[in-house]
DNA sequence: CTCAAATATGTTATATTATAACAAACGTTA
DNA sequence: TAACGTTTGTTATAATATAACATATTTGAG
């Protein structure tokens, strides 16, 4: 089990960087940013990322292999995530839309599969890049 | 531009393997499978994969870094894709549901972004693994 | 047909992303 | 304290993907 409250030292360092970032961060760019803080190896980053994802503090943008802080309260422990991604400036915005989430959560594939989780990524041009 | 009809030799070889496969294939497993046919380098695989994706013949399952043949006619040139993915046996099934597709295609984020494309991945246990 | 452009191929090298494996330290709590 | 789970540190390596350059093949305009 993962306790909701306390983050370990490395987890806190990694989360801080991701939360401060304006856009999605890649694992190795996080690594380069924390070498001054005594974190030297990819494992240390990936372990922190894994735990933070489990806790729902961050999400992985699968199409970019990058990580963003969770800005929503709806996506409890990352069971239902949706993002809009600008194909020009790389901006990522977490979509927190109750209707969308409800619609997808109750969607059932006719082949009899019961879903536990979904991830949705929209692509386009953001307001600025349009 | 990509012409719809003819596939090049390497593209055809790669597509054949993906179409014959029961599940998603990874780039390097495709590579190992075609070395007898004179394809030796990852570049050759990735180039074929890129073109096949552009043509809508295959899709990339982002959460698995793997590729499946398109079984649908709805997802024209991969603008609107959805998959169900079994977390136990790795099975991937393309979801072709007109209502879902329409719902998501017309979904507009209130922050003013106009979407060109989406990809949706559902996770759970398939009928067999349930 | 002919030549130029576009597309596809082959090849070597390298970049990027992620995990394995092992040892030590730390924090509970029984 | 002893035992357990979790976190850390570290070295090595696996897996995924692209860069760069040379050549070949196909296509289509003139
Ligand atoms: Zn979230
Ligand atoms: Zn943008
Ligand atoms: Zn398809
Ligand atoms: Zn299954």
PDB file of C-alpha atoms (C1' of nucleotides) and ligand atoms in Angstrom:
ATOM      1  CA  UNK A   1       0.000   0.000   0.000  1.00  0.00           C
ATOM      2  CA  UNK A   2       0.972   3.555  -0.547  1.00  0.00           C
ATOM      3  CA  UNK A   3       0.267   6.014   2.215  1.00  0.00           C
ATOM      4  CA  UNK A   4      -1.374   9.200   1.064  1.00  0.00           C
ATOM      5  CA  UNK A   5       0.452  11.681   3.219  1.00  0.00           C
ATOM      6  CA  UNK A   6       4.192  11.592   3.511  1.00  0.00           C
ATOM      7  CA  UNK A   7       6.588  11.720   0.647  1.00  0.00           C
ATOM      8  CA  UNK A   8      10.113  10.500   0.964  1.00  0.00           C
ATOM      9  CA  UNK A   9      12.996  12.860   0.325  1.00  0.00           C
ATOM     10  CA  UNK A  10      13.582  11.871  -3.276  1.00  0.00           C
ATOM     11  CA  UNK A  11       9.884  11.728  -4.023  1.00  0.00           C
ATOM     12  CA  UNK A  12       9.479  15.272  -2.718  1.00  0.00           C
ATOM     13  CA  UNK A  13      12.413  16.561  -4.749  1.00  0.00           C
ATOM     14  CA  UNK A  14      11.042  15.042  -7.942  1.00  0.00           C
ATOM     15  CA  UNK A  15       7.505  16.208  -7.278  1.00  0.00           C
ATOM     16  CA  UNK A  16       8.677  19.764  -6.573  1.00  0.00           C
ATOM     17  CA  UNK A  17      10.418  19.962  -9.915  1.00  0.00           C
ATOM     18  CA  UNK A  18       7.456  18.582 -11.808  1.00  0.00           C
ATOM     19  CA  UNK A  19       5.051  20.930 -10.045  1.00  0.00           C
ATOM     20  CA  UNK A  20       7.191  23.952 -10.774  1.00  0.00           C
ATOM     21  CA  UNK A  21       7.557  23.099 -14.443  1.00  0.00           C
ATOM     22  CA  UNK A  22       5.412  24.850 -17.017  1.00  0.00           C
ATOM     23  CA  UNK A  23       5.133  21.796 -19.180  1.00  0.00           C
ATOM     24  CA  UNK A  24       5.692  18.060 -19.134  1.00  0.00           C
ATOM     25  CA  UNK A  25       9.126  16.916 -17.994  1.00  0.00           C
ATOM     26  CA  UNK A  26      11.088  13.920 -19.176  1.00  0.00           C
ATOM     27  CA  UNK A  27      12.776  11.599 -16.725  1.00  0.00           C
ATOM     28  CA  UNK A  28      16.300  12.440 -17.793  1.00  0.00           C
ATOM     29  CA  UNK A  29      15.673  16.148 -17.766  1.00  0.00           C
ATOM     30  CA  UNK A  30      14.484  15.761 -14.180  1.00  0.00           C
ATOM     31  CA  UNK A  31      17.651  13.815 -13.468  1.00  0.00           C
ATOM     32  CA  UNK A  32      19.892  16.549 -14.860  1.00  0.00           C
ATOM     33  CA  UNK A  33      18.021  19.087 -12.748  1.00  0.00           C
ATOM     34  CA  UNK A  34      18.538  17.293  -9.456  1.00  0.00           C
ATOM     35  CA  UNK A  35      22.146  16.233  -9.723  1.00  0.00           C
ATOM     36  CA  UNK A  36      23.076  19.173  -7.532  1.00  0.00           C
ATOM     37  CA  UNK A  37      20.817  17.693  -4.867  1.00  0.00           C
ATOM     38  CA  UNK A  38      22.733  14.446  -4.778  1.00  0.00           C
ATOM     39  CA  UNK A  39      20.574  12.315  -7.026  1.00  0.00           C
ATOM     40  CA  UNK A  40      22.838  10.674  -9.559  1.00  0.00           C
ATOM     41  CA  UNK A  41      21.110   7.752 -11.195  1.00  0.00           C
ATOM     42  CA  UNK A  42      18.069   7.178 -13.391  1.00  0.00           C
ATOM     43  CA  UNK A  43      16.790   4.510 -11.022  1.00  0.00           C
ATOM     44  CA  UNK A  44      16.318   7.088  -8.331  1.00  0.00           C
ATOM     45  CA  UNK A  45      14.193   9.211 -10.632  1.00  0.00           C
ATOM     46  CA  UNK A  46      12.156   6.344 -12.024  1.00  0.00           C
ATOM     47  CA  UNK A  47      11.483   4.977  -8.544  1.00  0.00           C
ATOM     48  CA  UNK A  48      10.197   8.319  -7.365  1.00  0.00           C
ATOM     49  CA  UNK A  49       8.120   8.734 -10.527  1.00  0.00           C
ATOM     50  CA  UNK A  50       6.556   5.306 -10.064  1.00  0.00           C
ATOM     51  CA  UNK A  51       5.495   6.068  -6.515  1.00  0.00           C
ATOM     52  CA  UNK A  52       4.193   9.515  -7.393  1.00  0.00           C
ATOM     53  CA  UNK A  53       2.108   8.001 -10.168  1.00  0.00           C
ATOM     54  CA  UNK A  54       0.721   5.368  -7.790  1.00  0.00           C
ATOM     55  CA  UNK A  55      -0.220   8.132  -5.374  1.00  0.00           C
ATOM     56  CA  UNK A  56      -1.890  10.117  -8.137  1.00  0.00           C
ATOM     57  CA  UNK A  57       0.406  13.106  -7.627  1.00  0.00           C
ATOM     58  CA  UNK A  58       1.638  13.028 -11.198  1.00  0.00           C
ATOM     59  CA  UNK A  59       0.615  11.491 -14.514  1.00  0.00           C
ATOM     60  CA  UNK A  60       2.593  10.111 -17.395  1.00  0.00           C
ATOM     61  CA  UNK A  61       1.820  11.512 -20.826  1.00  0.00           C
ATOM     62  CA  UNK A  62       2.234   8.289 -22.739  1.00  0.00           C
ATOM     63  CA  UNK A  63       2.586   9.800 -26.175  1.00  0.00           C
ATOM     64  CA  UNK A  64       5.494  11.923 -24.959  1.00  0.00           C
ATOM     65  CA  UNK A  65       7.159   9.795 -22.311  1.00  0.00           C
ATOM     66  CA  UNK A  66       6.896  12.768 -20.034  1.00  0.00           C
ATOM     67  CA  UNK A  67       5.372  13.611 -16.687  1.00  0.00           C
ATOM     68  CA  UNK A  68       3.055  16.318 -15.396  1.00  0.00           C
ATOM     69  CA  UNK A  69       1.739  17.180 -11.974  1.00  0.00           C
ATOM     70  CA  UNK A  70      -1.889  16.368 -11.327  1.00  0.00           C
ATOM     71  CA  UNK A  71      -3.938  19.569 -11.295  1.00  0.00           C
ATOM     72  CA  UNK A  72      -7.252  17.896 -10.770  1.00  0.00           C
ATOM     73  CA  UNK A  73      -9.043  16.372  -7.847  1.00  0.00           C
ATOM     74  CA  UNK A  74     -11.319  14.271 -10.005  1.00  0.00           C
ATOM     75  CA  UNK A  75      -8.830  11.752 -11.248  1.00  0.00           C
ATOM     76  CA  UNK A  76      -8.611   9.754  -8.055  1.00  0.00           C
ATOM     77  CA  UNK A  77      -5.389   7.785  -8.119  1.00  0.00           C
ATOM     78  CA  UNK A  78      -5.196   8.185 -11.876  1.00  0.00           C
ATOM     79  CA  UNK A  79      -8.054   5.890 -12.787  1.00  0.00           C
ATOM     80  CA  UNK A  80      -9.520   8.323 -15.255  1.00  0.00           C
ATOM     81  CA  UNK A  81      -7.195  10.744 -16.974  1.00  0.00           C
ATOM     82  CA  UNK A  82      -7.579  13.016 -19.962  1.00  0.00           C
ATOM     83  CA  UNK A  83      -5.224  15.556 -21.466  1.00  0.00           C
ATOM     84  CA  UNK A  84      -5.112  18.069 -24.241  1.00  0.00           C
ATOM     85  CA  UNK A  85      -1.768  18.279 -25.946  1.00  0.00           C
ATOM     86  CA  UNK A  86      -0.613  20.987 -28.312  1.00  0.00           C
ATOM     87  CA  UNK A  87       1.252  19.547 -31.257  1.00  0.00           C
ATOM     88  CA  UNK A  88       3.145  22.765 -31.757  1.00  0.00           C
ATOM     89  CA  UNK A  89       4.334  24.064 -28.382  1.00  0.00           C
ATOM     90  CA  UNK A  90       4.101  20.796 -26.454  1.00  0.00           C
ATOM     91  CA  UNK A  91       1.804  22.309 -23.866  1.00  0.00           C
ATOM     92  CA  UNK A  92      -0.211  19.761 -21.904  1.00  0.00           C
ATOM     93  CA  UNK A  93      -3.359  20.558 -20.023  1.00  0.00           C
ATOM     94  CA  UNK A  94      -5.177  18.120 -17.791  1.00  0.00           C
ATOM     95  CA  UNK A  95      -8.846  17.898 -18.655  1.00  0.00           C
ATOM     96  CA  UNK A  96     -11.097  17.636 -15.682  1.00  0.00           C
ATOM     97  CA  UNK A  97     -14.587  17.317 -17.013  1.00  0.00           C
ATOM     98  CA  UNK A  98     -17.088  15.453 -14.896  1.00  0.00           C
ATOM     99  CA  UNK A  99     -19.374  14.594 -17.798  1.00  0.00           C
ATOM    100  CA  UNK A 100     -16.562  13.248 -19.916  1.00  0.00           C
ATOM    101  CA  UNK A 101     -15.188  11.258 -17.037  1.00  0.00           C
ATOM    102  CA  UNK A 102     -18.573   9.814 -16.204  1.00  0.00           C
ATOM    103  CA  UNK A 103     -19.291   8.972 -19.833  1.00  0.00           C
ATOM    104  CA  UNK A 104     -16.033   7.117 -20.245  1.00  0.00           C
ATOM    105  CA  UNK A 105     -16.111   5.439 -16.863  1.00  0.00           C
ATOM    106  CA  UNK A 106     -19.434   3.906 -17.676  1.00  0.00           C
ATOM    107  CA  UNK A 107     -18.504   2.990 -21.212  1.00  0.00           C
ATOM    108  CA  UNK A 108     -18.558  -0.740 -21.679  1.00  0.00           C
ATOM    109  CA  UNK A 109     -17.068  -2.538 -24.575  1.00  0.00           C
ATOM    110  CA  UNK A 110     -19.507  -5.008 -26.029  1.00  0.00           C
ATOM    111  CA  UNK A 111     -16.882  -7.737 -26.003  1.00  0.00           C
ATOM    112  CA  UNK A 112     -17.423  -8.049 -22.287  1.00  0.00           C
ATOM    113  CA  UNK A 113     -14.445  -6.282 -20.916  1.00  0.00           C
ATOM    114  CA  UNK A 114     -14.884  -4.402 -17.665  1.00  0.00           C
ATOM    115  CA  UNK A 115     -12.617  -1.383 -17.476  1.00  0.00           C
ATOM    116  CA  UNK A 116     -10.692  -0.317 -14.421  1.00  0.00           C
ATOM    117  CA  UNK A 117      -8.976   2.671 -15.858  1.00  0.00           C
ATOM    118  CA  UNK A 118      -8.632   4.825 -18.948  1.00  0.00           C
ATOM    119  CA  UNK A 119      -6.319   7.419 -20.387  1.00  0.00           C
ATOM    120  CA  UNK A 120      -7.352   9.823 -23.110  1.00  0.00           C
ATOM    121  CA  UNK A 121      -5.069  12.129 -25.057  1.00  0.00           C
ATOM    122  CA  UNK A 122      -6.407  14.836 -27.359  1.00  0.00           C
ATOM    123  CA  UNK A 123      -4.097  16.489 -29.865  1.00  0.00           C
ATOM    124  CA  UNK A 124      -4.418  19.804 -31.633  1.00  0.00           C
ATOM    125  CA  UNK A 125      -3.230  23.362 -31.503  1.00  0.00           C
ATOM    126  CA  UNK A 126      -3.613  25.386 -28.356  1.00  0.00           C
ATOM    127  CA  UNK A 127      -5.045  28.892 -28.281  1.00  0.00           C
ATOM    128  CA  UNK A 128      -1.635  30.479 -28.662  1.00  0.00           C
ATOM    129  CA  UNK A 129      -0.461  28.294 -31.515  1.00  0.00           C
ATOM    130  CA  UNK A 130      -3.723  28.304 -33.437  1.00  0.00           C
TER     131      UNK A 130
ATOM    132  CA  UNK B   1       1.686  12.927 -49.374  1.00  0.00           C
ATOM    133  CA  UNK B   2       1.161   9.271 -48.838  1.00  0.00           C
ATOM    134  CA  UNK B   3      -0.587   7.317 -51.522  1.00  0.00           C
ATOM    135  CA  UNK B   4      -3.280   5.024 -50.276  1.00  0.00           C
ATOM    136  CA  UNK B   5      -2.666   1.999 -52.439  1.00  0.00           C
ATOM    137  CA  UNK B   6       0.791   0.658 -52.892  1.00  0.00           C
ATOM    138  CA  UNK B   7       3.093  -0.376 -50.161  1.00  0.00           C
ATOM    139  CA  UNK B   8       6.804  -0.616 -50.642  1.00  0.00           C
ATOM    140  CA  UNK B   9       8.575  -3.892 -50.086  1.00  0.00           C
ATOM    141  CA  UNK B  10       9.635  -3.228 -46.502  1.00  0.00           C
ATOM    142  CA  UNK B  11       6.316  -1.670 -45.621  1.00  0.00           C
ATOM    143  CA  UNK B  12       4.520  -4.774 -46.891  1.00  0.00           C
ATOM    144  CA  UNK B  13       6.789  -7.106 -44.968  1.00  0.00           C
ATOM    145  CA  UNK B  14       6.253  -5.210 -41.738  1.00  0.00           C
ATOM    146  CA  UNK B  15       2.514  -4.909 -42.263  1.00  0.00           C
ATOM    147  CA  UNK B  16       2.185  -8.638 -42.986  1.00  0.00           C
ATOM    148  CA  UNK B  17       3.832  -9.524 -39.705  1.00  0.00           C
ATOM    149  CA  UNK B  18       1.713  -7.113 -37.708  1.00  0.00           C
ATOM    150  CA  UNK B  19      -1.479  -8.321 -39.362  1.00  0.00           C
ATOM    151  CA  UNK B  20      -0.662 -11.964 -38.709  1.00  0.00           C
ATOM    152  CA  UNK B  21       0.146 -11.350 -35.068  1.00  0.00           C
ATOM    153  CA  UNK B  22      -2.406 -12.144 -32.396  1.00  0.00           C
ATOM    154  CA  UNK B  23      -1.377  -9.221 -30.249  1.00  0.00           C
ATOM    155  CA  UNK B  24       0.593  -6.014 -30.333  1.00  0.00           C
ATOM    156  CA  UNK B  25       4.154  -6.274 -31.601  1.00  0.00           C
ATOM    157  CA  UNK B  26       7.166  -4.297 -30.523  1.00  0.00           C
ATOM    158  CA  UNK B  27       9.534  -2.797 -33.046  1.00  0.00           C
ATOM    159  CA  UNK B  28      12.488  -4.968 -32.106  1.00  0.00           C
ATOM    160  CA  UNK B  29      10.456  -8.146 -32.108  1.00  0.00           C
ATOM    161  CA  UNK B  30       9.378  -7.264 -35.633  1.00  0.00           C
ATOM    162  CA  UNK B  31      13.022  -6.698 -36.475  1.00  0.00           C
ATOM    163  CA  UNK B  32      14.077 -10.118 -35.175  1.00  0.00           C
ATOM    164  CA  UNK B  33      11.282 -11.691 -37.192  1.00  0.00           C
ATOM    165  CA  UNK B  34      12.335 -10.201 -40.506  1.00  0.00           C
ATOM    166  CA  UNK B  35      16.065 -10.623 -40.392  1.00  0.00           C
ATOM    167  CA  UNK B  36      15.712 -13.670 -42.624  1.00  0.00           C
ATOM    168  CA  UNK B  37      14.101 -11.385 -45.196  1.00  0.00           C
ATOM    169  CA  UNK B  38      17.122  -9.126 -45.367  1.00  0.00           C
ATOM    170  CA  UNK B  39      16.053  -6.368 -43.047  1.00  0.00           C
ATOM    171  CA  UNK B  40      18.860  -5.761 -40.615  1.00  0.00           C
ATOM    172  CA  UNK B  41      18.478  -2.422 -38.914  1.00  0.00           C
ATOM    173  CA  UNK B  42      15.973  -0.750 -36.597  1.00  0.00           C
ATOM    174  CA  UNK B  43      15.762   2.243 -38.931  1.00  0.00           C
ATOM    175  CA  UNK B  44      14.209   0.073 -41.595  1.00  0.00           C
ATOM    176  CA  UNK B  45      11.521  -1.070 -39.197  1.00  0.00           C
ATOM    177  CA  UNK B  46      10.807   2.357 -37.758  1.00  0.00           C
ATOM    178  CA  UNK B  47      10.588   3.905 -41.218  1.00  0.00           C
ATOM    179  CA  UNK B  48       8.059   1.325 -42.321  1.00  0.00           C
ATOM    180  CA  UNK B  49       6.113   1.730 -39.079  1.00  0.00           C
ATOM    181  CA  UNK B  50       5.977   5.510 -39.513  1.00  0.00           C
ATOM    182  CA  UNK B  51       4.563   5.237 -43.009  1.00  0.00           C
ATOM    183  CA  UNK B  52       2.065   2.552 -42.047  1.00  0.00           C
ATOM    184  CA  UNK B  53       0.832   4.740 -39.212  1.00  0.00           C
ATOM    185  CA  UNK B  54       0.488   7.717 -41.569  1.00  0.00           C
ATOM    186  CA  UNK B  55      -1.547   5.545 -43.916  1.00  0.00           C
ATOM    187  CA  UNK B  56      -3.740   4.345 -41.084  1.00  0.00           C
ATOM    188  CA  UNK B  57      -2.802   0.691 -41.646  1.00  0.00           C
ATOM    189  CA  UNK B  58      -1.500   0.278 -38.129  1.00  0.00           C
ATOM    190  CA  UNK B  59      -1.731   2.051 -34.796  1.00  0.00           C
ATOM    191  CA  UNK B  60       0.741   2.537 -32.000  1.00  0.00           C
ATOM    192  CA  UNK B  61      -0.377   1.522 -28.539  1.00  0.00           C
ATOM    193  CA  UNK B  62       1.338   4.307 -26.657  1.00  0.00           C
ATOM    194  CA  UNK B  63       1.219   2.744 -23.226  1.00  0.00           C
ATOM    195  CA  UNK B  64       3.012  -0.337 -24.527  1.00  0.00           C
ATOM    196  CA  UNK B  65       5.271   1.006 -27.262  1.00  0.00           C
ATOM    197  CA  UNK B  66       3.788  -1.610 -29.498  1.00  0.00           C
ATOM    198  CA  UNK B  67       1.934  -1.759 -32.792  1.00  0.00           C
ATOM    199  CA  UNK B  68      -1.312  -3.340 -33.967  1.00  0.00           C
ATOM    200  CA  UNK B  69      -2.994  -3.595 -37.343  1.00  0.00           C
ATOM    201  CA  UNK B  70      -6.045  -1.443 -37.852  1.00  0.00           C
ATOM    202  CA  UNK B  71      -9.161  -3.613 -37.785  1.00  0.00           C
ATOM    203  CA  UNK B  72     -11.574  -0.788 -38.204  1.00  0.00           C
ATOM    204  CA  UNK B  73     -12.734   1.295 -41.085  1.00  0.00           C
ATOM    205  CA  UNK B  74     -13.953   4.104 -38.887  1.00  0.00           C
ATOM    206  CA  UNK B  75     -10.654   5.492 -37.751  1.00  0.00           C
ATOM    207  CA  UNK B  76      -9.769   7.239 -40.962  1.00  0.00           C
ATOM    208  CA  UNK B  77      -6.044   7.858 -40.989  1.00  0.00           C
ATOM    209  CA  UNK B  78      -5.926   7.398 -37.255  1.00  0.00           C
ATOM    210  CA  UNK B  79      -7.645  10.574 -36.226  1.00  0.00           C
ATOM    211  CA  UNK B  80      -9.807   8.875 -33.677  1.00  0.00           C
ATOM    212  CA  UNK B  81      -8.531   5.735 -32.037  1.00  0.00           C
ATOM    213  CA  UNK B  82      -9.628   3.767 -29.009  1.00  0.00           C
ATOM    214  CA  UNK B  83      -8.403   0.501 -27.589  1.00  0.00           C
ATOM    215  CA  UNK B  84      -9.170  -1.887 -24.794  1.00  0.00           C
ATOM    216  CA  UNK B  85      -6.103  -3.383 -23.220  1.00  0.00           C
ATOM    217  CA  UNK B  86      -5.981  -6.350 -20.883  1.00  0.00           C
ATOM    218  CA  UNK B  87      -3.581  -5.767 -18.024  1.00  0.00           C
ATOM    219  CA  UNK B  88      -3.077  -9.465 -17.573  1.00  0.00           C
ATOM    220  CA  UNK B  89      -2.630 -11.095 -20.992  1.00  0.00           C
ATOM    221  CA  UNK B  90      -1.644  -7.968 -22.928  1.00  0.00           C
ATOM    222  CA  UNK B  91      -4.449  -8.431 -25.400  1.00  0.00           C
ATOM    223  CA  UNK B  92      -5.386  -5.302 -27.314  1.00  0.00           C
ATOM    224  CA  UNK B  93      -8.675  -4.810 -29.063  1.00  0.00           C
ATOM    225  CA  UNK B  94      -9.494  -1.839 -31.244  1.00  0.00           C
ATOM    226  CA  UNK B  95     -12.744  -0.221 -30.230  1.00  0.00           C
ATOM    227  CA  UNK B  96     -14.828   0.920 -33.116  1.00  0.00           C
ATOM    228  CA  UNK B  97     -17.874   2.568 -31.660  1.00  0.00           C
ATOM    229  CA  UNK B  98     -19.529   5.275 -33.696  1.00  0.00           C
ATOM    230  CA  UNK B  99     -21.182   6.930 -30.706  1.00  0.00           C
ATOM    231  CA  UNK B 100     -17.993   7.058 -28.695  1.00  0.00           C
ATOM    232  CA  UNK B 101     -16.074   8.376 -31.635  1.00  0.00           C
ATOM    233  CA  UNK B 102     -18.650  11.039 -32.351  1.00  0.00           C
ATOM    234  CA  UNK B 103     -18.842  12.048 -28.713  1.00  0.00           C
ATOM    235  CA  UNK B 104     -15.101  12.505 -28.440  1.00  0.00           C
ATOM    236  CA  UNK B 105     -14.663  14.102 -31.834  1.00  0.00           C
ATOM    237  CA  UNK B 106     -17.110  16.805 -30.917  1.00  0.00           C
ATOM    238  CA  UNK B 107     -15.743  17.258 -27.415  1.00  0.00           C
ATOM    239  CA  UNK B 108     -14.337  20.702 -27.006  1.00  0.00           C
ATOM    240  CA  UNK B 109     -12.159  21.769 -24.187  1.00  0.00           C
ATOM    241  CA  UNK B 110     -13.414  24.990 -22.660  1.00  0.00           C
ATOM    242  CA  UNK B 111      -9.917  26.455 -22.818  1.00  0.00           C
ATOM    243  CA  UNK B 112     -10.450  26.986 -26.506  1.00  0.00           C
ATOM    244  CA  UNK B 113      -8.405  24.229 -27.979  1.00  0.00           C
ATOM    245  CA  UNK B 114      -9.668  22.679 -31.187  1.00  0.00           C
ATOM    246  CA  UNK B 115      -8.784  19.010 -31.429  1.00  0.00           C
ATOM    247  CA  UNK B 116      -7.542  17.301 -34.540  1.00  0.00           C
ATOM    248  CA  UNK B 117      -7.094  13.870 -33.131  1.00  0.00           C
ATOM    249  CA  UNK B 118      -7.484  11.732 -30.040  1.00  0.00           C
ATOM    250  CA  UNK B 119      -6.296   8.435 -28.670  1.00  0.00           C
ATOM    251  CA  UNK B 120      -8.071   6.592 -25.899  1.00  0.00           C
ATOM    252  CA  UNK B 121      -6.779   3.574 -24.025  1.00  0.00           C
ATOM    253  CA  UNK B 122      -8.971   1.578 -21.656  1.00  0.00           C
ATOM    254  CA  UNK B 123      -7.393  -0.870 -19.230  1.00  0.00           C
ATOM    255  CA  UNK B 124      -8.898  -3.813 -17.426  1.00  0.00           C
ATOM    256  CA  UNK B 125      -9.197  -7.564 -17.581  1.00  0.00           C
ATOM    257  CA  UNK B 126     -10.455  -9.245 -20.693  1.00  0.00           C
ATOM    258  CA  UNK B 127     -13.146 -11.920 -20.701  1.00  0.00           C
ATOM    259  CA  UNK B 128     -10.599 -14.707 -20.446  1.00  0.00           C
ATOM    260  CA  UNK B 129      -8.573 -13.167 -17.654  1.00  0.00           C
ATOM    261  CA  UNK B 130     -11.512 -11.941 -15.617  1.00  0.00           C
TER     262      UNK B 130
ATOM    263  C1'  DC C   1      11.667   9.028 -73.494  1.00  0.00           C
ATOM    264  C1'  DT C   2      14.602  11.654 -70.109  1.00  0.00           C
ATOM    265  C1'  DC C   3      15.920  13.929 -66.402  1.00  0.00           C
ATOM    266  C1'  DA C   4      14.819  15.767 -61.923  1.00  0.00           C
ATOM    267  C1'  DA C   5      12.420  15.165 -57.784  1.00  0.00           C
ATOM    268  C1'  DA C   6      10.521  12.400 -54.433  1.00  0.00           C
ATOM    269  C1'  DT C   7      10.486   8.222 -52.126  1.00  0.00           C
ATOM    270  C1'  DA C   8      12.568   4.171 -50.358  1.00  0.00           C
ATOM    271  C1'  DT C   9      16.566   1.533 -48.985  1.00  0.00           C
ATOM    272  C1'  DG C  10      20.888   0.114 -46.633  1.00  0.00           C
ATOM    273  C1'  DT C  11      24.170   0.948 -43.107  1.00  0.00           C
ATOM    274  C1'  DT C  12      26.810   2.553 -39.082  1.00  0.00           C
ATOM    275  C1'  DA C  13      26.603   4.979 -35.142  1.00  0.00           C
ATOM    276  C1'  DT C  14      24.421   7.080 -31.324  1.00  0.00           C
ATOM    277  C1'  DA C  15      20.725   9.067 -28.421  1.00  0.00           C
ATOM    278  C1'  DT C  16      16.973   8.318 -25.344  1.00  0.00           C
ATOM    279  C1'  DT C  17      14.144   5.797 -22.208  1.00  0.00           C
ATOM    280  C1'  DA C  18      13.829   2.277 -18.749  1.00  0.00           C
ATOM    281  C1'  DT C  19      15.007  -1.784 -15.827  1.00  0.00           C
ATOM    282  C1'  DA C  20      17.996  -5.437 -13.333  1.00  0.00           C
ATOM    283  C1'  DA C  21      20.510  -6.633  -9.543  1.00  0.00           C
ATOM    284  C1'  DC C  22      22.652  -6.052  -5.233  1.00  0.00           C
ATOM    285  C1'  DA C  23      23.969  -3.787  -0.875  1.00  0.00           C
ATOM    286  C1'  DA C  24      23.104  -0.592   2.704  1.00  0.00           C
ATOM    287  C1'  DA C  25      20.330   2.623   5.506  1.00  0.00           C
ATOM    288  C1'  DC C  26      16.095   4.018   7.556  1.00  0.00           C
ATOM    289  C1'  DG C  27      11.620   3.878   9.893  1.00  0.00           C
ATOM    290  C1'  DT C  28       8.036   1.373  11.862  1.00  0.00           C
ATOM    291  C1'  DT C  29       6.029  -1.368  15.363  1.00  0.00           C
ATOM    292  C1'  DA C  30       5.570  -5.751  17.829  1.00  0.00           C
TER     293       DA C  30
ATOM    294  C1'  DT D   1      15.714  -5.065  20.180  1.00  0.00           C
ATOM    295  C1'  DA D   2      14.474  -7.682  16.353  1.00  0.00           C
ATOM    296  C1'  DA D   3      11.975  -8.157  12.277  1.00  0.00           C
ATOM    297  C1'  DC D   4       9.808  -6.166   8.474  1.00  0.00           C
ATOM    298  C1'  DG D   5       8.820  -3.104   4.817  1.00  0.00           C
ATOM    299  C1'  DT D   6      10.391   0.857   2.369  1.00  0.00           C
ATOM    300  C1'  DT D   7      13.718   3.879   0.622  1.00  0.00           C
ATOM    301  C1'  DT D   8      18.226   4.867  -0.941  1.00  0.00           C
ATOM    302  C1'  DG D   9      22.625   4.432  -3.480  1.00  0.00           C
ATOM    303  C1'  DT D  10      25.194   2.399  -7.174  1.00  0.00           C
ATOM    304  C1'  DT D  11      26.845  -0.054 -11.290  1.00  0.00           C
ATOM    305  C1'  DA D  12      25.568  -2.148 -15.222  1.00  0.00           C
ATOM    306  C1'  DT D  13      22.682  -3.171 -19.037  1.00  0.00           C
ATOM    307  C1'  DA D  14      18.350  -3.632 -21.711  1.00  0.00           C
ATOM    308  C1'  DA D  15      14.950  -1.679 -24.676  1.00  0.00           C
ATOM    309  C1'  DT D  16      13.290   1.916 -27.575  1.00  0.00           C
ATOM    310  C1'  DA D  17      14.191   5.339 -31.065  1.00  0.00           C
ATOM    311  C1'  DT D  18      16.692   8.661 -34.092  1.00  0.00           C
ATOM    312  C1'  DA D  19      20.786  10.941 -36.715  1.00  0.00           C
ATOM    313  C1'  DA D  20      23.433  11.083 -40.611  1.00  0.00           C
ATOM    314  C1'  DC D  21      24.999   9.763 -44.917  1.00  0.00           C
ATOM    315  C1'  DA D  22      25.239   7.080 -49.218  1.00  0.00           C
ATOM    316  C1'  DT D  23      22.750   4.730 -52.765  1.00  0.00           C
ATOM    317  C1'  DA D  24      18.854   2.911 -55.325  1.00  0.00           C
ATOM    318  C1'  DT D  25      14.248   2.983 -57.134  1.00  0.00           C
ATOM    319  C1'  DT D  26       9.975   5.022 -58.620  1.00  0.00           C
ATOM    320  C1'  DT D  27       7.288   8.709 -60.521  1.00  0.00           C
ATOM    321  C1'  DG D  28       5.836  12.256 -63.255  1.00  0.00           C
ATOM    322  C1'  DA D  29       6.531  16.706 -65.875  1.00  0.00           C
ATOM    323  C1'  DG D  30       8.290  18.350 -69.966  1.00  0.00           C
TER     324       DG D  30
HETATM  325 ZN1  LIG E   1      -4.904  14.295 -12.385  1.00  0.00          ZN
HETATM  326 ZN1  LIG E   2       0.631  25.437 -28.467  1.00  0.00          ZN
HETATM  327 ZN1  LIG E   3      -7.970   1.618 -36.690  1.00  0.00          ZN
HETATM  328 ZN1  LIG E   4      -6.559 -10.947 -20.747  1.00  0.00          ZN
END
